PDB file of C-alpha atoms and ligand atoms in Angstrom:
ATOM      1  CA  MET A1145      80.636   5.597 103.594  1.00  0.00           C
ATOM      2  CA  ASP A1146      83.788   7.929 103.959  1.00  0.00           C
ATOM      3  CA  GLU A1147      84.860   7.773 100.285  1.00  0.00           C
ATOM      4  CA  LYS A1148      85.500  11.177  98.940  1.00  0.00           C
ATOM      5  CA  ILE A1149      83.955  11.804  95.464  1.00  0.00           C
ATOM      6  CA  ILE A1150      84.964  15.558  95.303  1.00  0.00           C
ATOM      7  CA  ASP A1151      87.862  16.853  97.036  1.00  0.00           C
ATOM      8  CA  ILE A1152      88.890  20.327  96.795  1.00  0.00           C
ATOM      9  CA  LYS A1153      92.314  21.239  98.039  1.00  0.00           C
ATOM     10  CA  GLY A1154      93.563  24.940  98.721  1.00  0.00           C
ATOM     11  CA  VAL A1155      91.773  26.176  95.638  1.00  0.00           C
ATOM     12  CA  SER A1156      91.955  29.925  94.839  1.00  0.00           C
ATOM     13  CA  LYS A1157      90.896  31.953  91.839  1.00  0.00           C
ATOM     14  CA  SER A1158      91.174  35.545  90.856  1.00  0.00           C
ATOM     15  CA  PHE A1159      89.758  37.457  88.006  1.00  0.00           C
ATOM     16  CA  ASN A1160      91.843  40.504  86.681  1.00  0.00           C
ATOM     17  CA  GLY A1161      93.715  40.651  90.021  1.00  0.00           C
ATOM     18  CA  LYS A1162      90.458  40.468  91.970  1.00  0.00           C
ATOM     19  CA  SER A1163      90.349  37.525  94.439  1.00  0.00           C
ATOM     20  CA  VAL A1164      87.037  35.690  94.274  1.00  0.00           C
ATOM     21  CA  LEU A1165      87.889  32.423  96.058  1.00  0.00           C
ATOM     22  CA  LYS A1166      90.751  32.094  98.493  1.00  0.00           C
ATOM     23  CA  ASP A1167      92.259  28.675  99.891  1.00  0.00           C
ATOM     24  CA  ILE A1168      89.063  26.768  99.627  1.00  0.00           C
ATOM     25  CA  ASN A1169      89.138  23.388 101.269  1.00  0.00           C
ATOM     26  CA  LEU A1170      86.043  20.931 101.046  1.00  0.00           C
ATOM     27  CA  TYR A1171      85.197  17.504 100.389  1.00  0.00           C
ATOM     28  CA  ILE A1172      81.967  15.524  99.606  1.00  0.00           C
ATOM     29  CA  ARG A1173      81.589  11.919 100.552  1.00  0.00           C
ATOM     30  CA  LYS A1174      79.420   9.414  98.534  1.00  0.00           C
ATOM     31  CA  GLY A1175      75.898   9.674  99.449  1.00  0.00           C
ATOM     32  CA  GLU A1176      76.146  13.288 100.796  1.00  0.00           C
ATOM     33  CA  PHE A1177      74.026  16.180  99.552  1.00  0.00           C
ATOM     34  CA  LEU A1178      75.498  19.494  99.548  1.00  0.00           C
ATOM     35  CA  THR A1179      74.358  22.985  98.940  1.00  0.00           C
ATOM     36  CA  LEU A1180      76.532  25.929  98.672  1.00  0.00           C
ATOM     37  CA  LEU A1181      74.723  28.856 100.030  1.00  0.00           C
ATOM     38  CA  GLY A1182      75.936  32.521  99.984  1.00  0.00           C
ATOM     39  CA  PRO A1183      75.191  36.157  98.488  1.00  0.00           C
ATOM     40  CA  SER A1184      75.412  36.928  94.765  1.00  0.00           C
ATOM     41  CA  GLY A1185      78.910  37.211  93.659  1.00  0.00           C
ATOM     42  CA  CYS A1186      80.551  35.306  96.505  1.00  0.00           C
ATOM     43  CA  GLY A1187      82.004  32.522  94.101  1.00  0.00           C
ATOM     44  CA  LYS A1188      79.401  29.672  93.997  1.00  0.00           C
ATOM     45  CA  THR A1189      79.332  29.281  90.148  1.00  0.00           C
ATOM     46  CA  THR A1190      83.152  29.839  90.011  1.00  0.00           C
ATOM     47  CA  LEU A1191      83.671  26.965  92.367  1.00  0.00           C
ATOM     48  CA  LEU A1192      80.999  24.804  90.260  1.00  0.00           C
ATOM     49  CA  ARG A1193      82.940  25.812  87.008  1.00  0.00           C
ATOM     50  CA  MET A1194      86.405  24.863  88.134  1.00  0.00           C
ATOM     51  CA  ILE A1195      84.805  21.263  89.539  1.00  0.00           C
ATOM     52  CA  ALA A1196      83.392  20.819  86.001  1.00  0.00           C
ATOM     53  CA  GLY A1197      86.591  21.801  84.174  1.00  0.00           C
ATOM     54  CA  PHE A1198      85.249  24.784  82.395  1.00  0.00           C
ATOM     55  CA  LEU A1199      87.664  27.023  84.396  1.00  0.00           C
ATOM     56  CA  LEU A1200      91.057  26.275  85.955  1.00  0.00           C
ATOM     57  CA  PRO A1201      91.996  27.226  89.595  1.00  0.00           C
ATOM     58  CA  ASP A1202      95.043  29.538  90.030  1.00  0.00           C
ATOM     59  CA  GLU A1203      96.025  27.600  92.706  1.00  0.00           C
ATOM     60  CA  GLY A1204      95.303  24.087  94.460  1.00  0.00           C
ATOM     61  CA  SER A1205      93.834  20.968  93.154  1.00  0.00           C
ATOM     62  CA  ILE A1206      90.423  19.262  92.728  1.00  0.00           C
ATOM     63  CA  LEU A1207      90.226  15.399  92.868  1.00  0.00           C
ATOM     64  CA  LEU A1208      87.226  13.541  91.624  1.00  0.00           C
ATOM     65  CA  ASP A1209      86.833   9.926  92.550  1.00  0.00           C
ATOM     66  CA  GLY A1210      90.515  10.140  94.101  1.00  0.00           C
ATOM     67  CA  LYS A1211      91.806  11.500  90.818  1.00  0.00           C
ATOM     68  CA  GLU A1212      93.598  14.695  90.422  1.00  0.00           C
ATOM     69  CA  MET A1213      91.722  16.464  87.492  1.00  0.00           C
ATOM     70  CA  GLY A1214      94.539  19.022  86.593  1.00  0.00           C
ATOM     71  CA  ASP A1215      93.554  20.491  83.249  1.00  0.00           C
ATOM     72  CA  LEU A1216      91.278  17.788  82.287  1.00  0.00           C
ATOM     73  CA  PRO A1217      88.487  19.105  79.873  1.00  0.00           C
ATOM     74  CA  PRO A1218      84.628  18.983  81.218  1.00  0.00           C
ATOM     75  CA  HIS A1219      83.904  16.173  78.844  1.00  0.00           C
ATOM     76  CA  LEU A1220      86.361  13.739  80.239  1.00  0.00           C
ATOM     77  CA  ARG A1221      85.425  14.453  83.845  1.00  0.00           C
ATOM     78  CA  PRO A1222      83.166  11.750  85.672  1.00  0.00           C
ATOM     79  CA  LEU A1223      80.487  14.667  86.469  1.00  0.00           C
ATOM     80  CA  ASN A1224      77.841  16.645  85.000  1.00  0.00           C
ATOM     81  CA  THR A1225      76.891  20.113  85.342  1.00  0.00           C
ATOM     82  CA  VAL A1226      73.040  21.475  85.098  1.00  0.00           C
ATOM     83  CA  PHE A1227      73.468  25.104  84.471  1.00  0.00           C
ATOM     84  CA  GLN A1228      71.113  27.883  86.066  1.00  0.00           C
ATOM     85  CA  ARG A1229      69.892  28.734  82.631  1.00  0.00           C
ATOM     86  CA  TYR A1230      69.300  26.818  79.299  1.00  0.00           C
ATOM     87  CA  ALA A1231      69.493  23.680  81.004  1.00  0.00           C
ATOM     88  CA  LEU A1232      66.931  22.172  78.849  1.00  0.00           C
ATOM     89  CA  PHE A1233      67.020  21.077  74.966  1.00  0.00           C
ATOM     90  CA  PRO A1234      63.892  22.642  73.574  1.00  0.00           C
ATOM     91  CA  HIS A1235      63.577  20.357  70.785  1.00  0.00           C
ATOM     92  CA  LEU A1236      63.318  17.196  73.139  1.00  0.00           C
ATOM     93  CA  ASP A1237      60.673  16.354  75.490  1.00  0.00           C
ATOM     94  CA  VAL A1238      61.127  15.987  79.354  1.00  0.00           C
ATOM     95  CA  TYR A1239      62.039  12.214  78.994  1.00  0.00           C
ATOM     96  CA  ASP A1240      64.628  12.625  76.169  1.00  0.00           C
ATOM     97  CA  ASN A1241      66.043  15.763  77.944  1.00  0.00           C
ATOM     98  CA  ILE A1242      66.647  13.614  81.046  1.00  0.00           C
ATOM     99  CA  ALA A1243      67.881  10.677  78.948  1.00  0.00           C
ATOM    100  CA  PHE A1244      70.087  12.640  76.873  1.00  0.00           C
ATOM    101  CA  GLY A1245      73.392  12.423  78.676  1.00  0.00           C
ATOM    102  CA  LEU A1246      72.839   8.535  79.273  1.00  0.00           C
ATOM    103  CA  LYS A1247      72.508   8.109  75.498  1.00  0.00           C
ATOM    104  CA  LEU A1248      75.682  10.062  74.705  1.00  0.00           C
ATOM    105  CA  LYS A1249      77.364   7.730  77.304  1.00  0.00           C
ATOM    106  CA  LYS A1250      75.849   4.662  75.427  1.00  0.00           C
ATOM    107  CA  VAL A1251      73.919   3.488  78.524  1.00  0.00           C
ATOM    108  CA  PRO A1252      71.650   0.368  77.284  1.00  0.00           C
ATOM    109  CA  GLU A1253      68.403   1.538  76.397  1.00  0.00           C
ATOM    110  CA  GLU A1254      66.641  -0.512  79.099  1.00  0.00           C
ATOM    111  CA  GLU A1255      68.734   0.976  81.710  1.00  0.00           C
ATOM    112  CA  ILE A1256      68.095   4.107  80.423  1.00  0.00           C
ATOM    113  CA  ASP A1257      64.481   4.015  80.892  1.00  0.00           C
ATOM    114  CA  LYS A1258      64.772   2.719  84.340  1.00  0.00           C
ATOM    115  CA  ARG A1259      66.882   5.575  85.499  1.00  0.00           C
ATOM    116  CA  VAL A1260      65.025   8.439  83.692  1.00  0.00           C
ATOM    117  CA  ARG A1261      61.520   6.980  85.223  1.00  0.00           C
ATOM    118  CA  ARG A1262      63.251   6.767  88.689  1.00  0.00           C
ATOM    119  CA  VAL A1263      64.241  10.596  88.772  1.00  0.00           C
ATOM    120  CA  LEU A1264      60.688  11.490  87.171  1.00  0.00           C
ATOM    121  CA  LYS A1265      59.211   9.678  90.032  1.00  0.00           C
ATOM    122  CA  LEU A1266      61.504  11.268  92.414  1.00  0.00           C
ATOM    123  CA  VAL A1267      60.644  14.779  91.554  1.00  0.00           C
ATOM    124  CA  ALA A1268      56.838  13.789  91.239  1.00  0.00           C
ATOM    125  CA  MET A1269      57.112  14.574  87.379  1.00  0.00           C
ATOM    126  CA  SER A1270      56.108  11.141  86.015  1.00  0.00           C
ATOM    127  CA  ASP A1271      53.070  12.503  84.276  1.00  0.00           C
ATOM    128  CA  TYR A1272      55.073  15.008  82.424  1.00  0.00           C
ATOM    129  CA  GLU A1273      57.501  12.528  80.697  1.00  0.00           C
ATOM    130  CA  ASP A1274      55.967  13.399  77.062  1.00  0.00           C
ATOM    131  CA  ARG A1275      55.682  17.064  77.639  1.00  0.00           C
ATOM    132  CA  ASP A1276      57.315  19.479  75.448  1.00  0.00           C
ATOM    133  CA  VAL A1277      59.703  21.506  77.875  1.00  0.00           C
ATOM    134  CA  GLU A1278      58.265  24.753  76.351  1.00  0.00           C
ATOM    135  CA  THR A1279      54.975  24.031  77.967  1.00  0.00           C
ATOM    136  CA  LEU A1280      56.280  22.979  81.435  1.00  0.00           C
TER     137      LEU A1280
HETATM  138  N1  ATP B1711      84.867  35.374  83.781  1.00  0.00           N
HETATM  139  C1  ATP B1711      84.909  36.272  84.657  1.00  0.00           C
HETATM  140  N2  ATP B1711      85.713  37.374  84.712  1.00  0.00           N
HETATM  141  C2  ATP B1711      85.657  38.285  85.565  1.00  0.00           C
HETATM  142  N3  ATP B1711      84.979  38.291  86.844  1.00  0.00           N
HETATM  143  C3  ATP B1711      84.348  37.364  87.039  1.00  0.00           C
HETATM  144  C4  ATP B1711      84.202  36.155  85.996  1.00  0.00           C
HETATM  145  N4  ATP B1711      83.467  35.051  86.366  1.00  0.00           N
HETATM  146  C5  ATP B1711      83.063  35.560  87.662  1.00  0.00           C
HETATM  147  N5  ATP B1711      83.374  36.665  87.965  1.00  0.00           N
HETATM  148  C6  ATP B1711      83.501  37.514  89.234  1.00  0.00           C
HETATM  149  O1  ATP B1711      83.634  36.675  90.141  1.00  0.00           O
HETATM  150  C7  ATP B1711      82.816  36.896  91.204  1.00  0.00           C
HETATM  151  C8  ATP B1711      82.047  35.479  91.748  1.00  0.00           C
HETATM  152  O2  ATP B1711      81.105  35.139  90.743  1.00  0.00           O
HETATM  153  P1  ATP B1711      80.067  33.805  90.659  1.00  0.00           P
HETATM  154  O3  ATP B1711      79.407  33.875  89.384  1.00  0.00           O
HETATM  155  O4  ATP B1711      81.174  32.703  90.997  1.00  0.00           O
HETATM  156  O5  ATP B1711      79.066  34.207  91.921  1.00  0.00           O
HETATM  157  P2  ATP B1711      77.896  33.549  92.568  1.00  0.00           P
HETATM  158  O6  ATP B1711      78.179  33.302  93.927  1.00  0.00           O
HETATM  159  O7  ATP B1711      77.718  32.233  91.622  1.00  0.00           O
HETATM  160  O8  ATP B1711      76.739  34.399  92.244  1.00  0.00           O
HETATM  161  P3  ATP B1711      75.234  34.205  91.994  1.00  0.00           P
HETATM  162  O9  ATP B1711      74.486  33.955  93.315  1.00  0.00           O
HETATM  163  O10 ATP B1711      74.723  35.624  91.536  1.00  0.00           O
HETATM  164  O11 ATP B1711      75.109  33.098  90.928  1.00  0.00           O
HETATM  165  C9  ATP B1711      81.807  37.945  91.011  1.00  0.00           C
HETATM  166  O12 ATP B1711      82.328  39.265  91.576  1.00  0.00           O
HETATM  167  C10 ATP B1711      81.920  37.952  89.436  1.00  0.00           C
HETATM  168  O13 ATP B1711      81.951  39.270  89.076  1.00  0.00           O
HETATM  169 MG1   MG B1712      76.132  31.623  90.327  1.00  0.00          MG
END
């Protein structure tokens, strides 16, 4: 498939006059798995924050599923971000941490169960679903 699900066009970003990202052009097609690799401070998180809508580019545009995101806030974008830290809710077990976003989206319970179990299996963590995240 060559459907572009993320399309970054000429994106630039500076902080206090210091250029961090300059004219970034990159697209990701459906089914592709992409890793951003680079030294600390090269702008990986900055790019992810702009894709998610937590930060706006100074120049350029970001299209998700072919739609220009403009200044659309994070919760209205068809995308989720898992942060480097604080990614887990301490009061929820493993299963409920994974199910959280799907519950918010009001995905049917049966579908949530199917999807949570599928990803747990994928990362070989099926035995951990009832674990408190503090004990991982
Ligand atoms: N809100 C901000 N205000 C000022 N400078 C910032 C801000 N956010 C990031 N920077 C600067 O932008 C540059 C890129 O930071 P960024 O966090 O995107 O790097 P990174 O590639 O994710 O690094 P790491 O591998 O350490 O996570 C760094 O020089 C950083 O200090
Ligand atoms: Mg980072």
